[in-house]
mmCIF file of N, CA and C in Angstrom:
data_model
loop_
_atom_site.group_PDB
_atom_site.id
_atom_site.type_symbol
_atom_site.label_atom_id
_atom_site.label_comp_id
_atom_site.label_asym_id
_atom_site.label_seq_id
_atom_site.Cartn_x
_atom_site.Cartn_y
_atom_site.Cartn_z
ATOM 1 N N MET G 1 8.483 -8.521 25.743
ATOM 2 C CA MET G 1 7.946 -7.479 24.894
ATOM 3 C C MET G 1 7.815 -8.022 23.468
ATOM 4 N N THR G 2 6.691 -7.735 22.814
ATOM 5 C CA THR G 2 6.479 -8.203 21.459
ATOM 6 C C THR G 2 7.039 -7.210 20.460
ATOM 7 N N SER G 3 7.445 -7.742 19.316
ATOM 8 C CA SER G 3 7.964 -6.854 18.284
ATOM 9 C C SER G 3 6.809 -6.226 17.512
ATOM 10 N N LYS G 4 7.091 -5.133 16.843
ATOM 11 C CA LYS G 4 6.077 -4.462 16.050
ATOM 12 C C LYS G 4 5.617 -5.383 14.928
ATOM 13 N N SER G 5 4.370 -5.227 14.543
ATOM 14 C CA SER G 5 3.793 -6.124 13.541
ATOM 15 C C SER G 5 4.524 -6.078 12.202
ATOM 16 N N ILE G 6 5.116 -4.953 11.844
ATOM 17 C CA ILE G 6 5.800 -4.883 10.551
ATOM 18 C C ILE G 6 7.031 -5.781 10.494
ATOM 19 N N TYR G 7 7.499 -6.253 11.638
ATOM 20 C CA TYR G 7 8.661 -7.130 11.675
ATOM 21 C C TYR G 7 8.288 -8.606 11.777
ATOM 22 N N LYS G 8 7.009 -8.901 11.825
ATOM 23 C CA LYS G 8 6.554 -10.284 11.948
ATOM 24 C C LYS G 8 6.450 -10.932 10.573
ATOM 25 N N PRO G 9 6.649 -12.224 10.492
ATOM 26 C CA PRO G 9 6.556 -12.931 9.200
ATOM 27 C C PRO G 9 5.197 -12.744 8.527
ATOM 28 N N GLU G 10 4.150 -12.652 9.316
ATOM 29 C CA GLU G 10 2.822 -12.464 8.759
ATOM 30 C C GLU G 10 2.718 -11.157 7.975
ATOM 31 N N TYR G 11 3.432 -10.145 8.422
ATOM 32 C CA TYR G 11 3.374 -8.866 7.717
ATOM 33 C C TYR G 11 4.052 -8.967 6.361
ATOM 34 N N GLN G 12 5.120 -9.738 6.292
ATOM 35 C CA GLN G 12 5.791 -9.934 5.009
ATOM 36 C C GLN G 12 4.881 -10.671 4.031
ATOM 37 N N ILE G 13 4.092 -11.591 4.548
ATOM 38 C CA ILE G 13 3.108 -12.284 3.710
ATOM 39 C C ILE G 13 2.068 -11.292 3.212
ATOM 40 N N LEU G 14 1.593 -10.430 4.092
ATOM 41 C CA LEU G 14 0.621 -9.408 3.716
ATOM 42 C C LEU G 14 1.163 -8.528 2.596
ATOM 43 N N VAL G 15 2.374 -8.039 2.749
ATOM 44 C CA VAL G 15 2.992 -7.170 1.746
ATOM 45 C C VAL G 15 3.138 -7.912 0.417
ATOM 46 N N SER G 16 3.546 -9.150 0.482
ATOM 47 C CA SER G 16 3.696 -9.958 -0.729
ATOM 48 C C SER G 16 2.360 -10.119 -1.453
ATOM 49 N N LEU G 17 1.309 -10.375 -0.694
ATOM 50 C CA LEU G 17 -0.017 -10.529 -1.307
ATOM 51 C C LEU G 17 -0.545 -9.204 -1.863
ATOM 52 N N LEU G 18 -0.212 -8.101 -1.229
ATOM 53 C CA LEU G 18 -0.609 -6.797 -1.764
ATOM 54 C C LEU G 18 0.046 -6.558 -3.122
ATOM 55 N N LYS G 19 1.331 -6.872 -3.223
ATOM 56 C CA LYS G 19 2.040 -6.724 -4.502
ATOM 57 C C LYS G 19 1.428 -7.634 -5.551
ATOM 58 N N GLU G 20 1.169 -8.883 -5.167
ATOM 59 C CA GLU G 20 0.570 -9.841 -6.094
ATOM 60 C C GLU G 20 -0.794 -9.353 -6.561
ATOM 61 N N SER G 21 -1.571 -8.827 -5.653
ATOM 62 C CA SER G 21 -2.893 -8.309 -5.987
ATOM 63 C C SER G 21 -2.777 -7.198 -7.022
ATOM 64 N N ARG G 22 -1.849 -6.321 -6.826
ATOM 65 C CA ARG G 22 -1.669 -5.200 -7.756
ATOM 66 C C ARG G 22 -1.146 -5.682 -9.104
ATOM 67 N N ARG G 23 -0.127 -6.521 -9.094
ATOM 68 C CA ARG G 23 0.525 -6.927 -10.337
ATOM 69 C C ARG G 23 -0.248 -7.985 -11.118
ATOM 70 N N LYS G 24 -0.497 -9.122 -10.479
ATOM 71 C CA LYS G 24 -1.053 -10.272 -11.185
ATOM 72 C C LYS G 24 -2.563 -10.208 -11.347
ATOM 73 N N ILE G 25 -3.263 -9.772 -10.338
ATOM 74 C CA ILE G 25 -4.724 -9.765 -10.404
ATOM 75 C C ILE G 25 -5.223 -8.575 -11.214
ATOM 76 N N SER G 26 -4.694 -7.400 -10.916
ATOM 77 C CA SER G 26 -5.204 -6.209 -11.606
ATOM 78 C C SER G 26 -4.307 -5.748 -12.748
ATOM 79 N N GLY G 27 -3.054 -6.160 -12.762
ATOM 80 C CA GLY G 27 -2.126 -5.732 -13.810
ATOM 81 C C GLY G 27 -1.753 -4.258 -13.724
ATOM 82 N N MET G 28 -1.907 -3.674 -12.554
ATOM 83 C CA MET G 28 -1.636 -2.243 -12.375
ATOM 84 C C MET G 28 -0.178 -1.971 -12.012
ATOM 85 N N THR G 29 0.248 -0.795 -12.391
ATOM 86 C CA THR G 29 1.516 -0.279 -11.894
ATOM 87 C C THR G 29 1.259 0.392 -10.550
ATOM 88 N N GLN G 30 2.322 0.681 -9.838
ATOM 89 C CA GLN G 30 2.161 1.430 -8.591
ATOM 90 C C GLN G 30 1.525 2.790 -8.861
ATOM 91 N N ALA G 31 1.944 3.414 -9.936
ATOM 92 C CA ALA G 31 1.413 4.745 -10.260
ATOM 93 C C ALA G 31 -0.088 4.691 -10.531
ATOM 94 N N ARG G 32 -0.529 3.665 -11.251
ATOM 95 C CA ARG G 32 -1.962 3.542 -11.567
ATOM 96 C C ARG G 32 -2.774 3.260 -10.299
ATOM 97 N N LEU G 33 -2.271 2.385 -9.446
ATOM 98 C CA LEU G 33 -2.966 2.110 -8.192
ATOM 99 C C LEU G 33 -3.042 3.369 -7.339
ATOM 100 N N ALA G 34 -1.948 4.100 -7.280
ATOM 101 C CA ALA G 34 -1.929 5.348 -6.516
ATOM 102 C C ALA G 34 -2.999 6.310 -7.038
ATOM 103 N N GLU G 35 -3.139 6.371 -8.351
ATOM 104 C CA GLU G 35 -4.173 7.209 -8.951
ATOM 105 C C GLU G 35 -5.560 6.774 -8.490
ATOM 106 N N GLU G 36 -5.806 5.469 -8.527
ATOM 107 C CA GLU G 36 -7.100 4.924 -8.097
ATOM 108 C C GLU G 36 -7.393 5.242 -6.630
ATOM 109 N N LEU G 37 -6.339 5.248 -5.819
ATOM 110 C CA LEU G 37 -6.487 5.505 -4.391
ATOM 111 C C LEU G 37 -6.423 6.997 -4.052
ATOM 112 N N ASN G 38 -6.159 7.817 -5.063
ATOM 113 C CA ASN G 38 -6.003 9.259 -4.866
ATOM 114 C C ASN G 38 -4.887 9.556 -3.868
ATOM 115 N N ARG G 39 -3.782 8.859 -4.076
ATOM 116 C CA ARG G 39 -2.591 8.994 -3.231
ATOM 117 C C ARG G 39 -1.373 9.144 -4.140
ATOM 118 N N PRO G 40 -0.253 9.621 -3.599
ATOM 119 C CA PRO G 40 0.964 9.664 -4.410
ATOM 120 C C PRO G 40 1.536 8.252 -4.609
ATOM 121 N N GLN G 41 2.302 8.075 -5.647
ATOM 122 C CA GLN G 41 2.922 6.776 -5.932
ATOM 123 C C GLN G 41 3.796 6.326 -4.778
ATOM 124 N N SER G 42 4.417 7.254 -4.080
ATOM 125 C CA SER G 42 5.282 6.906 -2.952
ATOM 126 C C SER G 42 4.501 6.199 -1.845
ATOM 127 N N TYR G 43 3.219 6.492 -1.717
ATOM 128 C CA TYR G 43 2.369 5.817 -0.730
ATOM 129 C C TYR G 43 2.325 4.321 -1.032
ATOM 130 N N VAL G 44 2.046 3.961 -2.285
ATOM 131 C CA VAL G 44 1.976 2.556 -2.678
ATOM 132 C C VAL G 44 3.343 1.904 -2.495
ATOM 133 N N SER G 45 4.392 2.590 -2.882
ATOM 134 C CA SER G 45 5.745 2.059 -2.716
ATOM 135 C C SER G 45 6.057 1.784 -1.249
ATOM 136 N N ASN G 46 5.735 2.724 -0.396
ATOM 137 C CA ASN G 46 6.005 2.544 1.036
ATOM 138 C C ASN G 46 5.198 1.394 1.632
ATOM 139 N N VAL G 47 3.957 1.239 1.197
ATOM 140 C CA VAL G 47 3.140 0.113 1.660
ATOM 141 C C VAL G 47 3.789 -1.194 1.213
ATOM 142 N N GLU G 48 4.161 -1.271 -0.055
ATOM 143 C CA GLU G 48 4.719 -2.511 -0.605
ATOM 144 C C GLU G 48 6.115 -2.837 -0.083
ATOM 145 N N ARG G 49 6.805 -1.868 0.434
ATOM 146 C CA ARG G 49 8.116 -2.129 1.038
ATOM 147 C C ARG G 49 8.012 -2.368 2.542
ATOM 148 N N GLY G 50 6.799 -2.298 3.062
ATOM 149 C CA GLY G 50 6.596 -2.534 4.483
ATOM 150 C C GLY G 50 6.962 -1.354 5.351
ATOM 151 N N ARG G 51 7.054 -0.190 4.757
ATOM 152 C CA ARG G 51 7.427 1.006 5.520
ATOM 153 C C ARG G 51 6.224 1.809 5.989
ATOM 154 N N ARG G 52 5.053 1.435 5.469
ATOM 155 C CA ARG G 52 3.829 2.107 5.893
ATOM 156 C C ARG G 52 2.765 1.059 6.131
ATOM 157 N N ARG G 53 2.174 1.096 7.305
ATOM 158 C CA ARG G 53 1.122 0.141 7.648
ATOM 159 C C ARG G 53 -0.218 0.610 7.106
ATOM 160 N N LEU G 54 -1.080 -0.351 6.837
ATOM 161 C CA LEU G 54 -2.429 -0.050 6.383
ATOM 162 C C LEU G 54 -3.425 -0.328 7.493
ATOM 163 N N ASP G 55 -4.421 0.519 7.629
ATOM 164 C CA ASP G 55 -5.527 0.158 8.508
ATOM 165 C C ASP G 55 -6.538 -0.611 7.663
ATOM 166 N N VAL G 56 -7.573 -1.103 8.273
ATOM 167 C CA VAL G 56 -8.524 -1.968 7.563
ATOM 168 C C VAL G 56 -9.256 -1.214 6.447
ATOM 169 N N LEU G 57 -9.520 0.054 6.627
ATOM 170 C CA LEU G 57 -10.184 0.821 5.579
ATOM 171 C C LEU G 57 -9.268 1.030 4.378
ATOM 172 N N GLU G 58 -7.990 1.261 4.648
ATOM 173 C CA GLU G 58 -7.027 1.403 3.556
ATOM 174 C C GLU G 58 -6.850 0.078 2.818
ATOM 175 N N LEU G 59 -6.816 -1.013 3.574
ATOM 176 C CA LEU G 59 -6.701 -2.335 2.956
ATOM 177 C C LEU G 59 -7.922 -2.602 2.077
ATOM 178 N N ARG G 60 -9.082 -2.259 2.566
ATOM 179 C CA ARG G 60 -10.315 -2.435 1.790
ATOM 180 C C ARG G 60 -10.257 -1.630 0.490
ATOM 181 N N ALA G 61 -9.801 -0.387 0.561
ATOM 182 C CA ALA G 61 -9.690 0.458 -0.634
ATOM 183 C C ALA G 61 -8.686 -0.131 -1.619
ATOM 184 N N HIS G 62 -7.582 -0.648 -1.102
ATOM 185 C CA HIS G 62 -6.565 -1.274 -1.944
ATOM 186 C C HIS G 62 -7.157 -2.463 -2.684
ATOM 187 N N CYS G 63 -7.845 -3.315 -1.950
ATOM 188 C CA CYS G 63 -8.469 -4.500 -2.551
ATOM 189 C C CYS G 63 -9.475 -4.099 -3.621
ATOM 190 N N LYS G 64 -10.322 -3.146 -3.296
ATOM 191 C CA LYS G 64 -11.356 -2.687 -4.231
ATOM 192 C C LYS G 64 -10.724 -2.137 -5.506
ATOM 193 N N ALA G 65 -9.683 -1.334 -5.366
ATOM 194 C CA ALA G 65 -9.004 -0.753 -6.523
ATOM 195 C C ALA G 65 -8.371 -1.822 -7.414
ATOM 196 N N CYS G 66 -8.008 -2.943 -6.799
ATOM 197 C CA CYS G 66 -7.388 -4.046 -7.546
ATOM 198 C C CYS G 66 -8.413 -5.074 -8.013
ATOM 199 N N GLY G 67 -9.702 -4.798 -7.800
ATOM 200 C CA GLY G 67 -10.752 -5.688 -8.263
ATOM 201 C C GLY G 67 -10.913 -6.948 -7.438
ATOM 202 N N GLN G 68 -10.622 -6.831 -6.164
ATOM 203 C CA GLN G 68 -10.676 -7.983 -5.270
ATOM 204 C C GLN G 68 -11.473 -7.597 -4.029
ATOM 205 N N SER G 69 -12.218 -8.546 -3.485
ATOM 206 C CA SER G 69 -12.954 -8.251 -2.262
ATOM 207 C C SER G 69 -12.019 -8.345 -1.057
ATOM 208 N N LEU G 70 -12.333 -7.583 -0.040
ATOM 209 C CA LEU G 70 -11.552 -7.644 1.196
ATOM 210 C C LEU G 70 -11.632 -9.046 1.794
ATOM 211 N N SER G 71 -12.824 -9.630 1.791
ATOM 212 C CA SER G 71 -12.973 -10.968 2.371
ATOM 213 C C SER G 71 -12.175 -12.010 1.594
ATOM 214 N N GLY G 72 -12.149 -11.892 0.280
ATOM 215 C CA GLY G 72 -11.349 -12.809 -0.528
ATOM 216 C C GLY G 72 -9.863 -12.645 -0.256
ATOM 217 N N PHE G 73 -9.430 -11.406 -0.106
ATOM 218 C CA PHE G 73 -8.033 -11.138 0.195
ATOM 219 C C PHE G 73 -7.659 -11.727 1.555
ATOM 220 N N ILE G 74 -8.527 -11.548 2.544
ATOM 221 C CA ILE G 74 -8.251 -12.065 3.888
ATOM 222 C C ILE G 74 -8.190 -13.589 3.877
ATOM 223 N N ARG G 75 -9.091 -14.235 3.123
ATOM 224 C CA ARG G 75 -9.031 -15.703 3.016
ATOM 225 C C ARG G 75 -7.694 -16.147 2.434
ATOM 226 N N LYS G 76 -7.253 -15.459 1.397
ATOM 227 C CA LYS G 76 -5.972 -15.786 0.765
ATOM 228 C C LYS G 76 -4.822 -15.562 1.751
ATOM 229 N N PHE G 77 -4.893 -14.465 2.497
ATOM 230 C CA PHE G 77 -3.870 -14.158 3.499
ATOM 231 C C PHE G 77 -3.817 -15.244 4.571
ATOM 232 N N GLU G 78 -4.971 -15.613 5.103
ATOM 233 C CA GLU G 78 -5.015 -16.641 6.156
ATOM 234 C C GLU G 78 -4.475 -17.976 5.648
ATOM 235 N N ALA G 79 -4.802 -18.334 4.414
ATOM 236 C CA ALA G 79 -4.298 -19.585 3.839
ATOM 237 C C ALA G 79 -2.782 -19.534 3.687
ATOM 238 N N ALA G 80 -2.257 -18.392 3.245
ATOM 239 C CA ALA G 80 -0.809 -18.252 3.076
ATOM 240 C C ALA G 80 -0.092 -18.295 4.418
ATOM 241 N N VAL G 81 -0.663 -17.665 5.429
ATOM 242 C CA VAL G 81 -0.066 -17.694 6.764
ATOM 243 C C VAL G 81 -0.061 -19.127 7.291
ATOM 244 N N ALA G 82 -1.175 -19.823 7.158
ATOM 245 C CA ALA G 82 -1.270 -21.189 7.648
ATOM 246 C C ALA G 82 -0.253 -22.095 6.948
ATOM 247 N N LYS G 83 -0.109 -21.907 5.658
ATOM 248 C CA LYS G 83 0.815 -22.735 4.874
ATOM 249 C C LYS G 83 2.274 -22.440 5.231
ATOM 250 N N THR G 84 2.571 -21.183 5.417
ATOM 251 C CA THR G 84 3.957 -20.755 5.642
ATOM 252 C C THR G 84 4.415 -20.947 7.082
ATOM 253 N N LEU G 85 3.564 -20.650 8.031
ATOM 254 C CA LEU G 85 3.998 -20.606 9.428
ATOM 255 C C LEU G 85 3.620 -21.830 10.245
ATOM 256 N N HIS G 86 2.832 -22.727 9.716
ATOM 257 C CA HIS G 86 2.417 -23.868 10.511
ATOM 258 C C HIS G 86 2.897 -25.168 9.954
#
């Protein structure tokens, strides 16, 4: 039986890159990002702590709000996974 994706190392990389995208690329606080996404701040916190999974549309909205393309984010994610896990 496979473990849930939130427990896989790749998910931790995803969460780390989401935080980096918010902090370093856009310079946003969780509260500001939540405002951009029309969500409560707790939503962003739960995503960044790995307690809430994102679907692809939510990931796209997150990237857009942080001034990053989804494709660019995915390239960065794939490179980080390759570097870390291989």
